[in-house]
Amino acid sequence: MHQLRAGVLVCLAFMMGCPNVKPAEGNASGPQHSTVALLGDRTAVVVDGDNEQVVFLDLDSAERVATKVGRNPAQVTKHGNHVAVSNRGDRTVTILHSDTHEVLRTITVGVEPIGLTFLDEFRLAVALSGEKAIVVVDVDSGALLKRVDLELPQPRALAVTRDGRIYVSHFLSHALSVISPSLDEVHLRDITLRTTTSPLHPSLLNSLTLSFGGDEIGIAHVSLNTDITPKQGNSGWPGYLGNGQEYMAATPTITQIDVAKDAVRSDATPRDDPANQAVEGSFTTKEESTSALLTINNTQLRESFTEPITAAYVDGDRGFAALARGTRQLNIWRRNADGTRDGLAHVFNVGHGADGLAASKDGRFLVVRNAGDLTLSIIPVPAVPAFNDLPLNEKLAASLGPQPVTTETLRYADSPLPVQVQDGRKLFMTAQRECTMGGVTCIMCHPDGRADGRVWPFIDGRRNTMNLSAATEEHKGLATTTAPLHWGGELANHYGLQRTINEFMGGTGLNGQQLDAVAAFIDTLPAPDSPTRASPLRTAPLDEVQQRGKDLFDDPAVGCRDCHMGEYFTDNLSHDVGVDDGQLRGVQTPVLIGLDASGPYLHDGSAATVEEVLERLVRTDRMGRGSHLSDKDLVALAAYLKTM
């Protein structure tokens, strides 16, 4: 029966052929900032982080013009003759002229700027991911006009509605901040989906897109299930892929927010629902919540929709195009589909590390940046008819799912990185079968190479995700230099990551050469910046309190350096610090680089702040010898640790 069904699928796919890729007539709307933008319809401006530049690329002639910007450029936006680029590693924004490609000015804005969008011809709003704030600057003078402090950390994406409200996503958090047009009021919009079994936590909220009609904001992201039951072995549904009765560890999600009225809609599709129908979830909201959420947790669909990262509205808002980085595909859904296969209208193959999306002004095509390949995919936008409007034979074909179409690509730059590092980057971001059975990629739990702020139920016990980003101007990263790995030191070296791939991610496994490549890439991941430092390059002198903390850290009487030694502040050994959860008696000395950005803390994530770690373990002499330290001493020690 299964063989017969497979044969029918193949025959129908052959009869269907490729989807009709004739461009649709309807308009489209892409995110207001991304890693790529379109100037007019035939020129793309692309962020090239490998070369610390932006590239102006003619889509017809493939001619390139590159302009140097700052360190670790992140996102680009445009308005009129202005192009703005956020430089995450420099705390700056670069303003360029769209025609001459010259740099007009560089504006210092704050720690780790990422998302940015023009409020009007003169004002630019910038999300400071390293601070809990956005700032508004004058584009011509570079003056800081306004700072808006936010309640939640890691502001990432911005979208401005037509009435002037600013929606702000928080990269790993459960809610959006909504800022009034006057910039004087901030409200939260909770988007957590609470199912009948466990809450699903929003994560990787990298992008916000306002629909062409202006009535809705769409977000393509994942929702995490940290209550999943892990299973050992590489058969059936291993690791974090679920047991058939629960949501996977990472569920592809489309969140739709009605910006005009408080309309709430919640649909969830269980992975093994034999009827493949949407079922309504119990969605608890706050009074001010205006979210509508759709989760896609279907066995067949997850293979082509792992790790959605950004989105666009297409064909006059009849379709919702979601870019899935993990599976390297762009899926076009019928708007307000229920997450079943007949809601999926078109599928296009893209490149490795696809993370950016822009829509042409006439809505006829989309451009995708493939960061792993340094290419752009050019995707014509087909018409997106409603499912009920399809003829019977096309309904049958649609219910089986469209066949992926390979798209045209253009190279926007050449990478100076070693080939091994480039290969490792692709594996780190991919959901190919060697790495995962679907649903979980390396970068999903280690976004930007950092920690996702979650505590996961490993087979060995509940474990806090570790930060992998530690490369600085002085030191390369930690994958090949701080073994053994994991909190319990159970992995002798980076080859031990095979266990994580097999047991938790469900992958068949990588060979030694591939594991070397992944480790080489991890070694390049830049350490997080921190607002506690005067300089992102760690070159500015410490202030008085931080210096007092360093003196205490170096003091043999306190003993911090007994274990936190060397360039990574670790002796690569396990120590008994009073932990006994039945499986873990000693814990590896953690790397301290990037500490301020890697909370919660300890192996089980039970300490919310650095101060709590010091109070619980240092002051009690379980970690070093700190029972003699005063409250002011602990404040100083925490201040120093946060500068690392």
XYZ file of C-alpha atoms in Angstrom:
644
model
C 0.000 0.000 0.000
C 2.829 2.402 0.911
C 4.625 1.526 -2.350
C 1.423 2.140 -4.339
C 0.896 5.513 -2.633
C 4.482 6.515 -3.363
C 3.980 5.604 -6.999
C 0.852 7.725 -7.197
C 2.741 10.642 -5.687
C 5.515 10.354 -8.266
C 3.067 10.062 -11.178
C 1.018 13.038 -10.037
C 4.164 15.069 -9.544
C 5.229 14.240 -13.107
C 1.821 15.195 -14.493
C 1.881 18.434 -12.520
C 5.313 19.374 -13.765
C 6.735 22.597 -12.383
C 4.344 25.160 -10.947
C 3.266 27.949 -13.237
C 6.030 30.459 -12.578
C 4.613 33.210 -14.763
C 4.882 36.311 -12.566
C 1.665 37.321 -10.850
C 0.106 40.704 -11.466
C -0.513 41.483 -7.768
C 1.767 43.637 -5.659
C 4.122 42.291 -3.001
C 5.563 43.532 0.268
C 8.875 42.441 1.770
C 10.423 43.217 5.146
C 11.414 46.843 5.687
C 14.976 45.729 6.380
C 16.841 42.548 5.580
C 20.233 41.355 4.362
C 19.205 42.406 0.851
C 17.133 45.268 -0.565
C 16.026 46.284 -4.046
C 16.720 49.736 -5.493
C 14.086 50.121 -8.174
C 13.464 46.697 -9.680
C 16.773 45.749 -11.277
C 19.447 46.612 -8.704
C 19.990 44.746 -5.454
C 22.054 46.018 -2.539
C 23.399 43.082 -0.546
C 25.102 42.843 2.825
C 28.401 40.962 2.421
C 29.575 40.135 5.919
C 32.518 38.015 4.758
C 34.138 41.077 3.174
C 32.621 43.767 5.455
C 30.984 45.563 2.558
C 27.713 46.087 0.743
C 27.441 45.122 -2.897
C 25.311 46.921 -5.471
C 24.422 44.195 -7.986
C 22.776 44.778 -11.369
C 20.346 41.875 -11.809
C 20.536 42.049 -15.621
C 24.265 42.417 -16.265
C 25.509 40.886 -12.958
C 27.840 43.898 -12.658
C 28.934 44.557 -9.055
C 30.013 47.653 -7.193
C 31.239 47.062 -3.637
C 31.517 49.664 -0.880
C 33.276 49.036 2.418
C 31.199 49.602 5.538
C 31.794 48.603 9.180
C 32.614 45.413 11.049
C 30.055 42.608 10.893
C 27.425 44.400 8.774
C 24.007 42.963 9.570
C 21.004 44.516 7.784
C 20.213 47.031 5.065
C 17.257 49.332 4.391
C 16.601 52.136 1.917
C 14.521 55.281 1.442
C 14.764 57.653 -1.500
C 18.448 58.155 -2.292
C 19.593 56.810 1.067
C 20.782 53.299 1.898
C 21.444 52.511 5.568
C 23.497 49.558 6.837
C 23.784 48.445 10.468
C 27.305 47.427 11.520
C 26.895 45.033 14.412
C 30.587 44.840 15.271
C 31.202 48.612 15.217
C 28.113 49.951 17.015
C 27.495 52.095 13.963
C 25.186 52.691 11.026
C 26.601 53.582 7.612
C 24.574 55.894 5.342
C 25.287 55.561 1.606
C 23.987 57.252 -1.537
C 21.996 54.779 -3.605
C 23.185 56.176 -6.969
C 26.844 57.029 -6.334
C 27.354 54.181 -3.795
C 29.557 56.462 -1.711
C 29.508 56.580 2.080
C 27.822 59.791 3.218
C 28.382 59.375 6.957
C 28.851 56.876 9.757
C 26.745 57.267 12.902
C 27.512 55.679 16.261
C 24.226 54.312 17.644
C 24.841 51.707 20.375
C 25.656 48.081 21.117
C 25.036 45.539 18.348
C 22.693 47.426 15.996
C 20.788 45.070 13.700
C 17.270 46.009 12.572
C 16.751 49.462 11.088
C 14.081 51.305 9.127
C 13.384 54.847 7.991
C 10.533 56.586 9.773
C 10.565 59.315 7.148
C 13.060 61.053 4.870
C 15.141 62.353 7.775
C 14.754 59.873 10.653
C 16.152 56.351 10.974
C 15.109 53.936 13.753
C 17.678 51.345 14.837
C 17.219 48.302 17.093
C 20.137 47.818 19.494
C 20.229 44.061 19.955
C 22.932 44.331 22.620
C 20.791 46.745 24.645
C 17.114 46.809 25.534
C 16.411 49.854 23.368
C 15.855 51.382 19.968
C 17.255 54.746 18.955
C 16.118 57.278 16.375
C 18.814 59.287 14.602
C 18.849 62.192 12.173
C 20.150 60.840 8.868
C 21.720 64.126 7.731
C 23.381 65.304 10.937
C 23.876 61.954 12.688
C 22.359 63.395 15.868
C 20.588 61.120 18.340
C 16.962 62.296 18.422
C 15.375 59.764 20.753
C 16.138 56.643 22.763
C 13.258 54.315 23.656
C 14.019 51.801 26.412
C 12.230 48.462 26.189
C 11.240 45.828 28.724
C 12.526 42.762 26.853
C 16.081 42.054 25.622
C 17.474 41.576 22.116
C 15.300 43.875 19.997
C 15.889 42.642 16.461
C 13.396 43.483 13.691
C 11.417 46.667 13.076
C 8.258 47.369 11.081
C 6.488 50.728 10.866
C 2.739 50.714 10.225
C 1.023 53.356 8.144
C -0.202 55.187 11.226
C 3.384 55.430 12.521
C 3.446 52.681 15.161
C 6.753 50.816 15.409
C 6.587 47.060 15.988
C 9.760 45.563 17.452
C 10.508 41.842 17.636
C 12.658 40.470 20.448
C 14.827 37.772 18.904
C 14.327 34.993 21.477
C 11.351 36.332 23.427
C 7.619 35.742 23.696
C 6.312 39.197 22.801
C 6.645 42.180 20.505
C 7.057 45.746 21.673
C 4.719 48.271 20.042
C 5.875 51.891 20.204
C 3.437 54.753 19.683
C 4.002 57.212 16.790
C 5.034 59.845 19.356
C 7.721 57.408 20.629
C 6.474 58.002 24.174
C 4.476 54.820 24.874
C 5.444 51.142 24.655
C 3.105 48.152 24.926
C 3.773 44.413 24.694
C 2.009 41.965 22.361
C 2.278 38.393 23.666
C 2.529 35.802 20.870
C 3.117 32.636 22.920
C 1.048 29.679 21.770
C -0.211 27.620 24.704
C -1.287 24.209 23.466
C -3.212 21.630 25.450
C 0.052 19.882 26.386
C 2.733 22.566 26.787
C 3.533 26.145 25.765
C 5.478 26.756 22.591
C 8.030 29.524 23.035
C 8.589 31.936 20.108
C 12.204 32.118 18.961
C 14.318 33.408 16.051
C 12.058 36.413 15.470
C 14.493 37.781 12.928
C 12.132 39.678 10.647
C 8.794 41.530 10.528
C 6.829 42.199 7.342
C 3.909 44.578 6.900
C 1.399 43.325 4.325
C 0.933 45.308 1.120
C -2.519 46.321 2.302
C -1.050 47.470 5.594
C -3.499 45.514 7.752
C -1.226 42.754 8.996
C 2.321 42.035 10.154
C 3.640 38.579 9.351
C 6.497 36.757 11.075
C 8.122 33.498 9.971
C 9.938 31.936 12.922
C 10.086 28.823 15.104
C 8.302 27.960 18.332
C 10.270 25.876 20.828
C 8.919 23.034 22.936
C 11.340 22.663 25.860
C 9.004 20.147 27.558
C 9.621 17.534 24.884
C 10.597 14.042 26.034
C 14.021 13.119 24.599
C 14.475 9.596 23.252
C 17.736 7.756 22.776
C 18.713 6.015 19.585
C 18.576 6.643 15.860
C 15.334 4.928 14.900
C 11.695 5.904 14.942
C 11.446 9.446 16.318
C 14.724 9.972 18.199
C 15.945 12.907 20.197
C 13.946 16.111 19.919
C 11.666 15.156 17.046
C 8.710 14.221 19.224
C 6.967 10.966 19.970
C 3.957 11.440 17.704
C 1.797 12.861 20.479
C 3.719 16.063 21.151
C 5.155 18.980 19.269
C 8.721 18.772 18.020
C 11.460 20.709 19.758
C 11.256 23.385 17.063
C 7.965 23.883 15.252
C 7.884 26.061 12.099
C 5.512 28.926 12.800
C 3.826 31.754 10.968
C 2.503 34.483 13.252
C 0.060 36.961 11.762
C -0.754 40.140 13.674
C -3.828 42.176 12.841
C -2.591 45.734 13.297
C -6.037 47.288 12.859
C -8.110 45.390 15.408
C -7.744 42.908 18.249
C -8.449 39.809 16.189
C -7.040 36.583 17.633
C -6.727 33.407 15.620
C -4.883 30.258 16.624
C -4.467 27.106 14.580
C -2.130 24.217 15.275
C -1.596 21.086 13.192
C -0.319 18.035 15.130
C 2.428 16.244 13.250
C 0.718 12.853 13.117
C -2.880 13.948 12.638
C -4.083 11.320 10.101
C -6.723 13.660 8.724
C -4.047 16.311 8.187
C -6.485 18.954 9.419
C -5.910 21.971 11.610
C -7.081 21.787 15.198
C -7.714 24.807 17.343
C -5.289 25.418 20.189
C -6.170 27.042 23.497
C -4.520 30.427 23.049
C -4.304 32.502 26.207
C -3.841 36.198 25.525
C -3.408 39.413 27.391
C -6.006 42.078 26.766
C -3.721 44.030 24.463
C -2.574 41.009 22.464
C -3.377 41.176 18.756
C -1.711 38.050 17.427
C -2.948 35.298 15.171
C -0.753 32.227 15.068
C -0.375 29.264 12.751
C 1.963 26.356 13.510
C 3.048 23.823 10.924
C 3.885 20.537 12.597
C 3.031 18.103 9.832
C 5.223 15.109 8.983
C 5.368 15.792 5.267
C 5.639 19.566 5.466
C 8.425 19.802 8.038
C 10.856 18.194 5.566
C 10.598 21.296 3.382
C 9.998 23.934 6.041
C 12.697 23.808 8.709
C 13.686 27.066 10.394
C 11.614 29.801 8.715
C 13.561 33.042 9.047
C 11.851 35.832 7.058
C 8.773 36.415 4.911
C 6.980 38.501 2.285
C 3.388 39.029 1.212
C 2.913 38.297 -2.514
C 0.293 38.398 -5.265
C -1.669 41.273 -3.791
C -1.501 39.753 -0.281
C -3.080 36.512 -1.498
C 0.107 34.622 -0.684
C 2.607 34.540 2.177
C 6.173 33.657 1.151
C 8.212 32.199 4.009
C 11.941 31.534 3.659
C 13.114 28.319 5.360
C 16.863 28.546 5.978
C 17.281 24.993 7.292
C 15.789 23.234 4.296
C 16.890 25.865 1.745
C 13.451 26.521 0.361
C 11.042 29.390 -0.062
C 7.447 28.279 0.440
C 4.511 30.346 -0.748
C 1.415 29.693 1.349
C -2.120 30.719 0.627
C -2.732 33.569 3.044
C -4.375 32.432 6.269
C -3.843 28.775 5.329
C -4.355 26.231 8.081
C -0.926 24.583 7.925
C -1.993 21.585 5.831
C -0.441 20.659 2.521
C -3.231 22.121 0.400
C -2.391 25.507 1.920
C 1.056 25.323 0.323
C 0.875 26.835 -3.166
C 4.481 26.896 -4.440
C 7.951 25.770 -3.356
C 11.290 27.112 -4.642
C 14.792 25.837 -3.931
C 17.306 28.430 -2.740
C 20.894 28.314 -1.481
C 22.746 27.605 1.765
C 22.222 29.942 4.685
C 19.291 31.742 3.047
C 18.495 34.582 5.444
C 17.383 37.648 3.485
C 14.394 38.499 1.328
C 13.267 41.481 -0.742
C 10.276 42.013 -3.028
C 10.271 43.964 -6.282
C 8.092 47.062 -6.392
C 5.775 45.530 -8.973
C 5.533 42.300 -7.002
C 6.688 40.136 -9.905
C 9.744 38.605 -8.251
C 11.541 38.061 -4.952
C 15.262 38.133 -4.246
C 16.785 35.850 -1.593
C 20.269 36.267 -0.110
C 22.080 32.960 0.419
C 24.747 33.827 2.982
C 26.405 30.402 2.819
C 26.903 30.544 -0.949
C 27.276 34.322 -1.398
C 24.587 34.213 -4.055
C 21.164 35.699 -4.735
C 18.205 33.574 -5.822
C 15.812 35.346 -8.218
C 12.280 33.974 -7.774
C 9.367 34.887 -10.061
C 6.149 35.141 -8.062
C 3.364 32.910 -9.425
C -0.315 33.565 -8.890
C -1.686 32.221 -5.608
C -5.339 31.218 -6.138
C -7.443 30.220 -3.150
C -7.684 26.470 -2.718
C -11.447 26.471 -3.225
C -11.009 28.269 -6.548
C -8.888 25.456 -8.002
C -10.358 22.880 -10.415
C -10.842 19.416 -8.917
C -7.718 17.926 -10.526
C -5.586 20.830 -9.267
C -7.074 20.438 -5.789
C -5.943 16.807 -5.783
C -2.463 17.810 -6.894
C -2.347 20.617 -4.315
C -3.300 18.236 -1.518
C -0.190 16.187 -2.329
C 2.058 19.240 -2.223
C 3.843 21.172 -4.993
C 7.180 20.080 -6.403
C 10.176 22.378 -5.679
C 11.438 24.578 -8.508
C 15.124 25.465 -8.869
C 15.667 29.193 -9.299
C 18.138 31.450 -11.089
C 21.126 32.521 -8.991
C 23.675 35.341 -9.217
C 26.920 35.558 -7.252
C 27.283 38.809 -5.324
C 30.803 38.280 -3.918
C 33.604 35.799 -3.323
C 34.429 34.771 0.210
C 37.923 35.274 1.658
C 37.213 32.582 4.269
C 38.958 29.202 3.996
C 36.906 26.593 2.146
C 36.775 24.469 5.302
C 35.125 27.315 7.224
C 32.635 27.904 4.408
C 31.739 24.200 4.370
C 31.317 24.201 8.147
C 29.011 27.210 7.966
C 26.754 25.391 5.501
C 26.544 22.320 7.751
C 25.888 24.449 10.832
C 22.854 25.987 9.126
C 21.502 22.979 7.258
C 18.766 20.435 7.852
C 20.186 17.887 5.424
C 19.735 14.257 6.446
C 23.272 13.790 7.803
C 22.660 16.568 10.340
C 19.050 16.096 11.339
C 15.854 14.198 10.686
C 14.116 17.540 10.388
C 13.081 20.313 12.694
C 16.394 20.966 14.470
C 19.612 22.503 13.121
C 22.778 23.590 14.929
C 21.998 27.284 14.452
C 18.476 26.856 15.790
C 19.725 26.216 19.336
C 22.828 28.340 18.788
C 21.430 31.388 16.927
C 24.250 33.613 15.683
C 26.447 30.880 17.178
C 25.331 31.914 20.653
C 22.884 30.445 23.164
C 19.111 30.334 22.749
C 18.503 31.093 26.449
C 16.692 27.759 26.910
C 17.193 24.731 29.135
C 16.688 21.506 27.171
C 15.905 18.010 28.485
C 18.985 16.094 27.363
C 19.120 12.360 27.991
C 21.768 13.243 30.603
C 19.468 15.711 32.382
C 18.285 19.270 31.835
C 21.067 21.295 30.241
C 21.433 25.009 29.558
C 22.478 25.848 25.991
C 26.089 27.009 25.855
C 27.400 30.027 23.956
C 29.725 29.020 21.098
C 30.818 32.524 20.077
C 34.193 33.419 21.542
C 36.473 34.605 18.738
C 38.111 38.000 19.347
C 40.914 40.008 17.769
C 43.344 38.176 20.061
C 41.851 34.667 20.160
C 40.233 32.272 17.751
C 37.121 30.465 18.915
C 36.645 27.566 21.282
C 35.524 24.445 19.370
C 39.015 22.986 18.953
C 40.641 24.533 22.023
C 38.395 23.879 25.032
C 37.724 20.119 24.952
C 36.251 18.111 26.548
C 32.885 19.554 25.587
C 29.416 19.907 27.131
C 28.637 20.648 30.769
C 29.653 17.207 31.937
C 32.710 16.962 29.700
C 31.255 13.787 28.205
C 32.494 14.643 24.697
C 36.252 14.163 24.459
C 36.547 16.559 21.494
C 34.544 18.010 18.626
C 34.237 14.564 17.036
C 31.984 13.729 19.976
C 29.386 16.066 18.482
C 28.384 12.995 16.482
C 26.470 11.898 19.565
C 24.447 15.128 19.600
C 23.678 14.746 15.896
C 22.577 11.115 16.255
C 20.741 11.118 19.557
C 19.110 14.513 19.694
C 18.887 15.835 16.145
C 18.130 12.471 14.527
C 20.794 12.817 11.831
C 22.681 9.900 10.310
C 25.958 11.589 11.229
C 28.856 13.517 9.712
C 32.254 12.158 8.747
C 35.478 13.379 10.347
C 36.178 15.895 7.598
C 32.721 17.413 8.010
C 33.075 17.606 11.807
C 36.434 19.348 11.342
C 34.689 21.861 9.083
C 31.927 22.550 11.638
C 34.566 23.072 14.355
C 36.560 25.399 12.074
C 33.459 27.501 11.505
C 32.629 27.654 15.220
C 36.184 28.865 15.845
C 35.427 31.968 13.736
C 32.220 33.034 15.527
C 32.771 36.541 16.973
C 32.284 37.029 20.706
C 29.224 39.099 21.662
C 29.572 42.804 22.361
C 28.277 44.130 25.671
C 26.999 47.498 26.930
C 29.279 47.049 29.945
C 32.310 47.659 27.711
C 33.439 51.057 26.521
C 34.734 49.549 23.271
C 33.408 46.662 21.159
C 37.031 45.616 20.533
C 37.722 45.303 24.286
C 40.505 47.877 23.970
C 39.154 50.615 26.248
C 40.345 50.673 29.866
C 38.072 49.352 32.608
C 36.239 51.799 34.808
C 36.964 51.948 38.536
C 34.364 49.354 39.575
C 35.298 46.947 36.777
C 38.996 47.280 37.644
C 38.190 46.455 41.274
C 36.393 43.349 39.989
C 39.385 42.340 37.892
C 41.669 42.706 40.893
C 39.378 40.382 42.857
C 39.211 37.926 39.942
C 43.026 37.808 39.824
C 43.401 37.604 43.636
C 44.662 34.124 44.714
C 42.697 34.540 47.945
C 39.455 34.563 45.943
C 40.603 31.799 43.612
C 38.700 32.585 40.419
C 41.792 31.974 38.308
C 42.372 28.580 39.890
C 39.871 27.285 37.331
C 39.169 30.221 34.986
C 42.661 30.453 33.526
C 44.230 31.019 30.134
C 42.942 32.868 27.105
C 39.435 31.375 27.346
C 39.196 31.531 31.149
C 38.849 27.761 31.529
C 41.103 24.935 32.668
C 39.096 22.449 30.557
C 38.400 20.341 33.648
C 35.359 19.278 35.642
C 34.901 20.360 39.256
C 32.518 19.492 42.042
C 30.660 22.687 42.911
C 27.897 20.990 44.856
C 25.842 19.910 41.843
C 24.172 16.504 42.079
C 21.198 15.949 39.813
C 21.574 12.179 39.813
C 23.673 12.126 36.648
C 26.069 15.058 36.913
C 28.432 15.391 39.892
C 31.101 17.626 38.377
C 30.715 20.385 35.800
C 33.164 21.651 33.208
C 34.648 25.078 33.869
C 32.710 27.242 31.409
C 34.307 29.721 29.032
C 33.627 33.266 30.267
C 33.979 35.143 26.981
C 30.584 36.603 26.073
C 29.234 35.912 29.557
C 26.969 38.957 29.649
C 25.016 37.706 26.610
C 24.711 34.032 27.559
C 22.186 33.921 30.412
C 20.619 32.051 32.087
C 23.584 30.533 33.890
C 24.839 27.234 35.351
C 24.374 23.821 33.780
C 20.644 23.778 34.465
C 19.960 27.452 33.780
C 18.833 27.910 37.382
C 20.627 31.258 37.837
C 19.030 34.134 35.959
C 21.926 36.578 36.415
C 25.664 36.665 36.978
C 24.965 38.237 40.372
C 22.888 35.210 41.357
C 25.743 32.859 40.456
C 28.127 34.818 42.667
C 25.654 34.937 45.542
C 24.849 31.223 45.418
C 28.240 29.689 44.641
C 31.062 32.170 45.236
C 29.782 33.604 48.500
C 29.258 30.045 49.817
C 32.784 28.960 48.776
C 31.427 26.289 46.463
C 33.060 28.101 43.566
C 36.330 29.729 44.602
C 36.659 31.368 48.021
C 34.316 34.330 48.307
C 32.665 34.092 51.714
C 34.767 37.021 52.901
C 33.672 39.331 50.064
C 31.394 42.284 50.738
C 28.309 43.193 48.742
C 30.322 45.893 46.972
C 32.985 43.318 46.118
C 30.423 41.048 44.476
C 29.012 43.975 42.506
C 32.496 44.805 41.270
C 33.271 41.177 40.404
C 30.019 40.893 38.418
C 30.802 44.150 36.614
C 34.175 42.796 35.503
C 32.803 39.405 34.419
C 30.294 41.141 32.155
C 33.102 42.878 30.242
C 34.657 39.613 29.061
